[in-house]
Amino acid sequence: MNGLRTGLLFLFLAYSLPVFAQPTPPEGFPSRPITIVVHSKPGSGIDIASRLVSRIAKRKFGIDMVIENRPGASGLVAMRYVLSKPADGYTVLALTKSFVSTTLITHEKVSLDSFYLIGSMMIDYEALITNRKSDVRTLPEIVEDAKKKHGHQIWVGPLVGGVDHIMAMKSWDVLGIDAVWVPYESGSDAMMALLGKHGKVYVGNPGDISGKPDLMVAAVAAPHRLPQFPDAPTFLEYGYNLPREIIWRGFALKKGTPEPITKYIEGVFEAVAKDSEWIKFVENNGAVPDFIPHDEFVNMVHREKEEARKYLQKAGIITTDKAAGRRNLIIFVVLSVIAILIYLAMNPRFPQLRYGRTVFPYILVVLSIFLFLVTYSFPRGKLSGAVGPAIAPRLWLGGLFIFGLWVLVQELRDKTPPSKLPGRKNVMLMFASVITYIVLGQIIGYFLTTTIFIFGASLLLGYRNLWIAALNAIGFALFAYIVFYRVLGVPLMVGYLF
Amino acid sequence: MGILSHLINGFAVILGFKPLAVILIGVIIGIFVGVIPGLSPAMGVALLVPFSYGLDPLTALILLVSVYASANYGGTITAIAINTPGTPSAIVASFDGFPLTMRGEANKALFVSLVAATFGGMLGTLVLILFSLPLAKVALAFGPAEYFALAVFGLTIISSLSTGNWVKSLVATFIGLFLNTIGMDPFTGYQRFTFGVPELSDGLGFIPALIGLFALGEIFFLIEKGISEKVDIGKIASKLPGIKELKKLLGTITRASIIGTIIGVVPGAGATIAAFIAYSQEKRLSKHPEQFGRGAVEGVAAGSAAASGSVGGALVPLLTLGVPGSAATAVLIGALMLHGLNPGPLLFVKKAHIINGLFAALVMAYFFMFFIGFAGNKLWLKIIKLPKELLYPVVIAIAFIGSYAVSNSLFDVWSCLGFGILGWLLKRFGYPTAPVILALILGSMAETNFRRALLVGNWTIFFTRPGSLIMLLLALLSFAAPIIRSAKAKKESK
């Protein structure tokens, strides 16, 4: 009897464990929607993944999560945005492995250490991908061809210093070869180059070949063959020790968030990661739905950071040049003083010197000299072969200088005084009110400022029917609220008050 | 025959109440997305992806494609009415569309743009159905050298865009080219000319630049010129072009649509470059090139048809190779993957009904776009008739929504104002603004591909690859021809 009871109790416990594992929300949390901040534009991979997380969280726990896109500076803008918010659990950062490189390359003091890493929701193994129709297809063929070309084999992929670039450098080490990294604006541009045989190897994920019969995986950096890609051999099979290179996508909170809230959100994300809808989505993308919990995640990111630092230094991407900023400021001040002195010293008998049409090209010419001097603080073209980052700007600024000077001479020869335009005062007033509009918009929000601005500006421009001007302003603000904000979901400026 | 049966099968799939209603909704949303500056076709499609998740794959695809198809036309509406291109590709429609509006012929310009966009879109779809496989080869042949040559060819268009002083056009071009180098260098990760401002590290936003230069710059200029001189737009605004006039445009629209489709195939080139190239081509062929930029209907037709035609082209690499041909198709790929569909050639075999349905839906979307656009034009005309004192502040408010919407950043709003002031300065001192935009579009394409080509090969690569050589020669020709012609004309007049 006793034994049976213990057995039943055991069974009950075993079955109810998953129920107990359901996260319990802390008192009164969440009382409003949680924002997931995404560092790329709507429609990108991580954006779609975050939207799916929000959908599943709503279904499973009834939590409202909204997505806010804060693109820019490879994730720095999103990171700074999350750090500017209170650590109350209402702002979650979506992040990928590329953030590791981003924080290393930037001169700003933004670090992943300021975040509490909740967990990684999906991983993608890194792979070398080749064109089935070219002469270099398998890993041994890549190695053989690379040795024949003495470092001139072309590898393509997205931007310099990113996850895939580091993977490329790492595999060159492991394979004992040398090659050229040719960066493209995006992974798909690079894939296009591989399809067009403008490069031999593309670094990406096995999922990239889905639906593209001309592409094949030469080797995947996974411990064993992946079930969705049974034909893709691993590095290990060829005897190269590259067992696990991954890209992860995960979520983080600002450090300092109260522990009960952190634990609860961690539980929610873990539950979402184990949901069948999520698993199906990840597998559809050719990725692996492994959940990496907090502790393991932190250690992994720490290791990756040290490794990325090593390779970024090797590639010459991390440099330490802080003197350039101060030097540029000195150049600017000195040059402006000289320019103003030259201008004042010019013969005051020419009235055309004072005309705006002469001052404008003069400023262009001076600016082009200053900016040209700035290009001398740019790094030399170590990563870009013969042509470094300074060449194009010098060419364009040189052109601006020559033709700006030409226009300046033209304008000086032209003795006709400019025609007086009637609305000069109005334009200046308009500039002032537009600036006020933007500044006020940050404080009291878009709708109220817009109403005031449209009303005021109409009167400024000489409209005299107060009622219609007011109606127009209020009508537009309402229209903007309903059509843009509500129906189309366009983000609008939010002030401190609204 | 096989192709015809595809299309018939496609229509069989979409001719139901639900698919047709979805297309209708998609087209209406698309036109709205186009009308709002700052909401590009790609962003419009992206905003609808979450909604489409609950639909079945075909319906979702139809919805997104309808939005994409009609957004380019929507952009030309604001370009013509208030000189604010709603989408980047609509800049070209504003060159002649806005002068037409100022002359009181807004209705004509809007109607021509609608006809051209419908025709261009349908032709683009037809080309997509018939020639997607050979066209995909064109896209693949484009390596760094060819992209560089295309960018150079595109830049030579400024010689046909300038109306007066060509030195000033060059100054404007170099301003645009320089502004383009601000931000992170893609090859070394170095921050060029950012002076420590993190928002600059991705460069200046293109949409804020576009809205600032065109909409704000124009408004500031018009305010300074004095708002009192009124054009009675209402008087002749209701006149539509006759059949005869439309017939005359047929050649222009057909040529522009084909150019648009082919340029659309090349990933990264897209609707805007297509519209620019078609425009300069028509100006070159025209018997009265001097009217371009001052209100030539051919200019409006060429820009709209090419932008619309590029949609079919951009779908070619998506369907045949599985890589996006434009920003909007990149989002489409994301949406397809969400539904468990892998875009690429296998889709034709495995899910033929979806591809057929897509083709039919595109045709249908343009059909609907024509009627909705026609009905909508009356509404837009009412807006144009608003007194300028009321309209200008509203345009400024819309410009700021547009700039802010791109990446939720106030910095973009400030940069929009900065470009507005630049546009005003350029305008009042007699510099054209279009070269700045063209240089902003093509500058980085020229630079990155030049450097990329040199990483792959050496200097000779530009002349040993036939595609690149031909385009560079064409560029030389297209740059020199107008200058030589005007020099000759000067000599003769002496």
PDB file of C-alpha atoms in Angstrom, chain B residues 166-321:
ATOM      1  CA  TRP B 166      27.369  72.098 -66.111  1.00  0.00           C
ATOM      2  CA  VAL B 167      30.112  73.152 -63.678  1.00  0.00           C
ATOM      3  CA  LYS B 168      27.441  73.662 -61.034  1.00  0.00           C
ATOM      4  CA  SER B 169      26.019  70.205 -61.828  1.00  0.00           C
ATOM      5  CA  LEU B 170      29.461  68.745 -61.225  1.00  0.00           C
ATOM      6  CA  VAL B 171      29.769  70.581 -57.903  1.00  0.00           C
ATOM      7  CA  ALA B 172      26.396  69.128 -56.886  1.00  0.00           C
ATOM      8  CA  THR B 173      27.553  65.661 -57.963  1.00  0.00           C
ATOM      9  CA  PHE B 174      30.747  65.854 -55.931  1.00  0.00           C
ATOM     10  CA  ILE B 175      28.815  67.061 -52.875  1.00  0.00           C
ATOM     11  CA  GLY B 176      26.653  63.923 -53.172  1.00  0.00           C
ATOM     12  CA  LEU B 177      29.622  61.644 -53.770  1.00  0.00           C
ATOM     13  CA  PHE B 178      31.429  63.038 -50.751  1.00  0.00           C
ATOM     14  CA  LEU B 179      28.386  62.785 -48.449  1.00  0.00           C
ATOM     15  CA  ASN B 180      28.195  59.159 -49.483  1.00  0.00           C
ATOM     16  CA  THR B 181      31.619  58.352 -48.039  1.00  0.00           C
ATOM     17  CA  ILE B 182      30.550  59.384 -44.525  1.00  0.00           C
ATOM     18  CA  GLY B 183      30.240  56.363 -42.251  1.00  0.00           C
ATOM     19  CA  MET B 184      31.861  53.009 -41.785  1.00  0.00           C
ATOM     20  CA  ASP B 185      34.148  51.911 -44.570  1.00  0.00           C
ATOM     21  CA  PRO B 186      32.876  48.444 -45.499  1.00  0.00           C
ATOM     22  CA  PHE B 187      36.372  47.166 -46.258  1.00  0.00           C
ATOM     23  CA  THR B 188      38.259  48.156 -43.140  1.00  0.00           C
ATOM     24  CA  GLY B 189      35.531  49.028 -40.669  1.00  0.00           C
ATOM     25  CA  TYR B 190      37.091  52.484 -40.315  1.00  0.00           C
ATOM     26  CA  GLN B 191      34.736  55.342 -39.408  1.00  0.00           C
ATOM     27  CA  ARG B 192      35.171  57.954 -42.108  1.00  0.00           C
ATOM     28  CA  PHE B 193      34.239  61.567 -41.329  1.00  0.00           C
ATOM     29  CA  THR B 194      31.985  60.584 -38.442  1.00  0.00           C
ATOM     30  CA  PHE B 195      33.873  62.784 -35.945  1.00  0.00           C
ATOM     31  CA  GLY B 196      32.747  60.553 -33.131  1.00  0.00           C
ATOM     32  CA  VAL B 197      29.016  60.728 -33.850  1.00  0.00           C
ATOM     33  CA  PRO B 198      27.762  57.115 -33.614  1.00  0.00           C
ATOM     34  CA  GLU B 199      24.608  57.812 -35.632  1.00  0.00           C
ATOM     35  CA  LEU B 200      26.830  58.644 -38.600  1.00  0.00           C
ATOM     36  CA  SER B 201      28.519  55.263 -38.619  1.00  0.00           C
ATOM     37  CA  ASP B 202      25.958  53.831 -41.050  1.00  0.00           C
ATOM     38  CA  GLY B 203      26.205  56.929 -43.176  1.00  0.00           C
ATOM     39  CA  LEU B 204      23.578  59.574 -43.776  1.00  0.00           C
ATOM     40  CA  GLY B 205      20.139  58.086 -44.274  1.00  0.00           C
ATOM     41  CA  PHE B 206      19.035  58.093 -47.887  1.00  0.00           C
ATOM     42  CA  ILE B 207      15.338  58.703 -47.245  1.00  0.00           C
ATOM     43  CA  PRO B 208      15.913  61.767 -45.009  1.00  0.00           C
ATOM     44  CA  ALA B 209      18.295  63.106 -47.674  1.00  0.00           C
ATOM     45  CA  LEU B 210      15.743  62.557 -50.403  1.00  0.00           C
ATOM     46  CA  ILE B 211      12.857  64.145 -48.510  1.00  0.00           C
ATOM     47  CA  GLY B 212      15.019  66.990 -47.258  1.00  0.00           C
ATOM     48  CA  LEU B 213      16.530  67.914 -50.606  1.00  0.00           C
ATOM     49  CA  PHE B 214      13.339  67.691 -52.589  1.00  0.00           C
ATOM     50  CA  ALA B 215      10.400  68.443 -50.309  1.00  0.00           C
ATOM     51  CA  LEU B 216      11.871  70.765 -47.696  1.00  0.00           C
ATOM     52  CA  GLY B 217      14.364  72.447 -50.026  1.00  0.00           C
ATOM     53  CA  GLU B 218      11.600  73.199 -52.502  1.00  0.00           C
ATOM     54  CA  ILE B 219       9.254  74.530 -49.821  1.00  0.00           C
ATOM     55  CA  PHE B 220      11.901  76.821 -48.325  1.00  0.00           C
ATOM     56  CA  PHE B 221      12.715  78.072 -51.806  1.00  0.00           C
ATOM     57  CA  LEU B 222       9.070  78.697 -52.666  1.00  0.00           C
ATOM     58  CA  ILE B 223       8.487  80.508 -49.369  1.00  0.00           C
ATOM     59  CA  GLU B 224      11.441  82.773 -50.052  1.00  0.00           C
ATOM     60  CA  LYS B 225      10.255  83.450 -53.583  1.00  0.00           C
ATOM     61  CA  GLY B 226       7.026  84.715 -52.101  1.00  0.00           C
ATOM     62  CA  ILE B 227       3.938  82.678 -51.596  1.00  0.00           C
ATOM     63  CA  SER B 228       1.563  85.281 -52.983  1.00  0.00           C
ATOM     64  CA  GLU B 229       2.042  84.508 -56.669  1.00  0.00           C
ATOM     65  CA  LYS B 230      -0.672  81.916 -57.074  1.00  0.00           C
ATOM     66  CA  VAL B 231      -1.291  79.478 -59.852  1.00  0.00           C
ATOM     67  CA  ASP B 232      -4.907  78.634 -60.370  1.00  0.00           C
ATOM     68  CA  ILE B 233      -4.457  74.903 -60.335  1.00  0.00           C
ATOM     69  CA  GLY B 234      -8.156  74.225 -60.207  1.00  0.00           C
ATOM     70  CA  LYS B 235      -8.827  75.734 -63.598  1.00  0.00           C
ATOM     71  CA  ILE B 236      -7.201  73.249 -65.949  1.00  0.00           C
ATOM     72  CA  ALA B 237      -6.520  70.536 -63.445  1.00  0.00           C
ATOM     73  CA  SER B 238      -9.416  68.417 -64.604  1.00  0.00           C
ATOM     74  CA  LYS B 239      -8.131  67.969 -68.140  1.00  0.00           C
ATOM     75  CA  LEU B 240      -7.015  64.441 -68.987  1.00  0.00           C
ATOM     76  CA  PRO B 241      -4.693  63.573 -71.860  1.00  0.00           C
ATOM     77  CA  GLY B 242      -6.483  62.406 -74.989  1.00  0.00           C
ATOM     78  CA  ILE B 243      -6.023  59.073 -76.778  1.00  0.00           C
ATOM     79  CA  LYS B 244      -3.763  60.770 -79.302  1.00  0.00           C
ATOM     80  CA  GLU B 245      -1.444  62.055 -76.645  1.00  0.00           C
ATOM     81  CA  LEU B 246      -1.327  58.657 -74.952  1.00  0.00           C
ATOM     82  CA  LYS B 247      -0.521  56.982 -78.260  1.00  0.00           C
ATOM     83  CA  LYS B 248       2.451  59.286 -78.639  1.00  0.00           C
ATOM     84  CA  LEU B 249       3.681  58.116 -75.253  1.00  0.00           C
ATOM     85  CA  LEU B 250       3.450  54.433 -76.136  1.00  0.00           C
ATOM     86  CA  GLY B 251       7.032  54.247 -77.414  1.00  0.00           C
ATOM     87  CA  THR B 252       8.401  55.999 -74.341  1.00  0.00           C
ATOM     88  CA  ILE B 253       6.460  53.795 -71.944  1.00  0.00           C
ATOM     89  CA  THR B 254       7.450  50.567 -73.696  1.00  0.00           C
ATOM     90  CA  ARG B 255      11.146  51.448 -73.830  1.00  0.00           C
ATOM     91  CA  ALA B 256      11.172  52.634 -70.230  1.00  0.00           C
ATOM     92  CA  SER B 257       9.365  49.508 -69.014  1.00  0.00           C
ATOM     93  CA  ILE B 258      11.898  47.252 -70.704  1.00  0.00           C
ATOM     94  CA  ILE B 259      14.840  49.239 -69.324  1.00  0.00           C
ATOM     95  CA  GLY B 260      13.201  49.105 -65.908  1.00  0.00           C
ATOM     96  CA  THR B 261      12.707  45.352 -66.008  1.00  0.00           C
ATOM     97  CA  ILE B 262      16.266  44.628 -67.107  1.00  0.00           C
ATOM     98  CA  ILE B 263      17.868  46.979 -64.568  1.00  0.00           C
ATOM     99  CA  GLY B 264      15.549  45.542 -61.933  1.00  0.00           C
ATOM    100  CA  VAL B 265      17.042  42.089 -62.521  1.00  0.00           C
ATOM    101  CA  VAL B 266      20.505  43.256 -61.436  1.00  0.00           C
ATOM    102  CA  PRO B 267      20.542  42.999 -57.641  1.00  0.00           C
ATOM    103  CA  GLY B 268      21.407  46.260 -55.961  1.00  0.00           C
ATOM    104  CA  ALA B 269      20.575  48.462 -58.935  1.00  0.00           C
ATOM    105  CA  GLY B 270      16.829  48.657 -58.449  1.00  0.00           C
ATOM    106  CA  ALA B 271      13.913  50.885 -59.268  1.00  0.00           C
ATOM    107  CA  THR B 272      15.591  54.249 -58.706  1.00  0.00           C
ATOM    108  CA  ILE B 273      18.536  53.695 -61.018  1.00  0.00           C
ATOM    109  CA  ALA B 274      16.151  52.189 -63.571  1.00  0.00           C
ATOM    110  CA  ALA B 275      13.994  55.307 -63.483  1.00  0.00           C
ATOM    111  CA  PHE B 276      16.999  57.605 -63.872  1.00  0.00           C
ATOM    112  CA  ILE B 277      18.419  55.654 -66.812  1.00  0.00           C
ATOM    113  CA  ALA B 278      15.053  55.464 -68.596  1.00  0.00           C
ATOM    114  CA  TYR B 279      14.565  59.200 -68.089  1.00  0.00           C
ATOM    115  CA  SER B 280      17.915  60.208 -69.565  1.00  0.00           C
ATOM    116  CA  GLN B 281      17.384  57.756 -72.430  1.00  0.00           C
ATOM    117  CA  GLU B 282      14.055  59.386 -73.312  1.00  0.00           C
ATOM    118  CA  LYS B 283      15.530  62.841 -73.047  1.00  0.00           C
ATOM    119  CA  ARG B 284      18.243  61.812 -75.470  1.00  0.00           C
ATOM    120  CA  LEU B 285      15.741  60.363 -77.939  1.00  0.00           C
ATOM    121  CA  SER B 286      13.294  63.220 -77.628  1.00  0.00           C
ATOM    122  CA  LYS B 287      12.786  65.831 -80.329  1.00  0.00           C
ATOM    123  CA  HIS B 288      12.394  68.497 -77.675  1.00  0.00           C
ATOM    124  CA  PRO B 289      14.912  67.626 -74.938  1.00  0.00           C
ATOM    125  CA  GLU B 290      14.832  71.202 -73.650  1.00  0.00           C
ATOM    126  CA  GLN B 291      11.324  70.627 -72.278  1.00  0.00           C
ATOM    127  CA  PHE B 292      12.565  67.852 -69.971  1.00  0.00           C
ATOM    128  CA  GLY B 293      12.688  69.146 -66.431  1.00  0.00           C
ATOM    129  CA  ARG B 294      10.183  71.850 -67.255  1.00  0.00           C
ATOM    130  CA  GLY B 295       7.086  69.685 -67.539  1.00  0.00           C
ATOM    131  CA  ALA B 296       7.452  67.072 -70.275  1.00  0.00           C
ATOM    132  CA  VAL B 297       4.876  64.284 -69.902  1.00  0.00           C
ATOM    133  CA  GLU B 298       7.397  61.845 -71.412  1.00  0.00           C
ATOM    134  CA  GLY B 299       9.604  62.441 -68.387  1.00  0.00           C
ATOM    135  CA  VAL B 300       6.814  61.427 -66.000  1.00  0.00           C
ATOM    136  CA  ALA B 301       5.922  58.416 -68.145  1.00  0.00           C
ATOM    137  CA  ALA B 302       9.525  57.197 -68.391  1.00  0.00           C
ATOM    138  CA  GLY B 303      10.176  57.416 -64.652  1.00  0.00           C
ATOM    139  CA  SER B 304       6.937  55.721 -63.617  1.00  0.00           C
ATOM    140  CA  ALA B 305       7.085  52.958 -66.204  1.00  0.00           C
ATOM    141  CA  ALA B 306      10.688  52.057 -65.411  1.00  0.00           C
ATOM    142  CA  ALA B 307      10.129  52.001 -61.635  1.00  0.00           C
ATOM    143  CA  SER B 308       7.084  49.800 -62.040  1.00  0.00           C
ATOM    144  CA  GLY B 309       8.800  47.544 -64.555  1.00  0.00           C
ATOM    145  CA  SER B 310      11.654  46.932 -62.140  1.00  0.00           C
ATOM    146  CA  VAL B 311       9.291  45.018 -59.827  1.00  0.00           C
ATOM    147  CA  GLY B 312       9.000  42.132 -62.286  1.00  0.00           C
ATOM    148  CA  GLY B 313      12.736  42.271 -62.829  1.00  0.00           C
ATOM    149  CA  ALA B 314      13.558  42.185 -59.130  1.00  0.00           C
ATOM    150  CA  LEU B 315      11.500  39.008 -58.761  1.00  0.00           C
ATOM    151  CA  VAL B 316      13.665  37.213 -61.341  1.00  0.00           C
ATOM    152  CA  PRO B 317      16.662  36.494 -59.069  1.00  0.00           C
ATOM    153  CA  LEU B 318      14.277  35.721 -56.213  1.00  0.00           C
ATOM    154  CA  LEU B 319      12.435  33.024 -58.132  1.00  0.00           C
ATOM    155  CA  THR B 320      15.256  31.606 -60.254  1.00  0.00           C
ATOM    156  CA  LEU B 321      18.217  31.874 -57.879  1.00  0.00           C
TER     157      LEU B 321
END
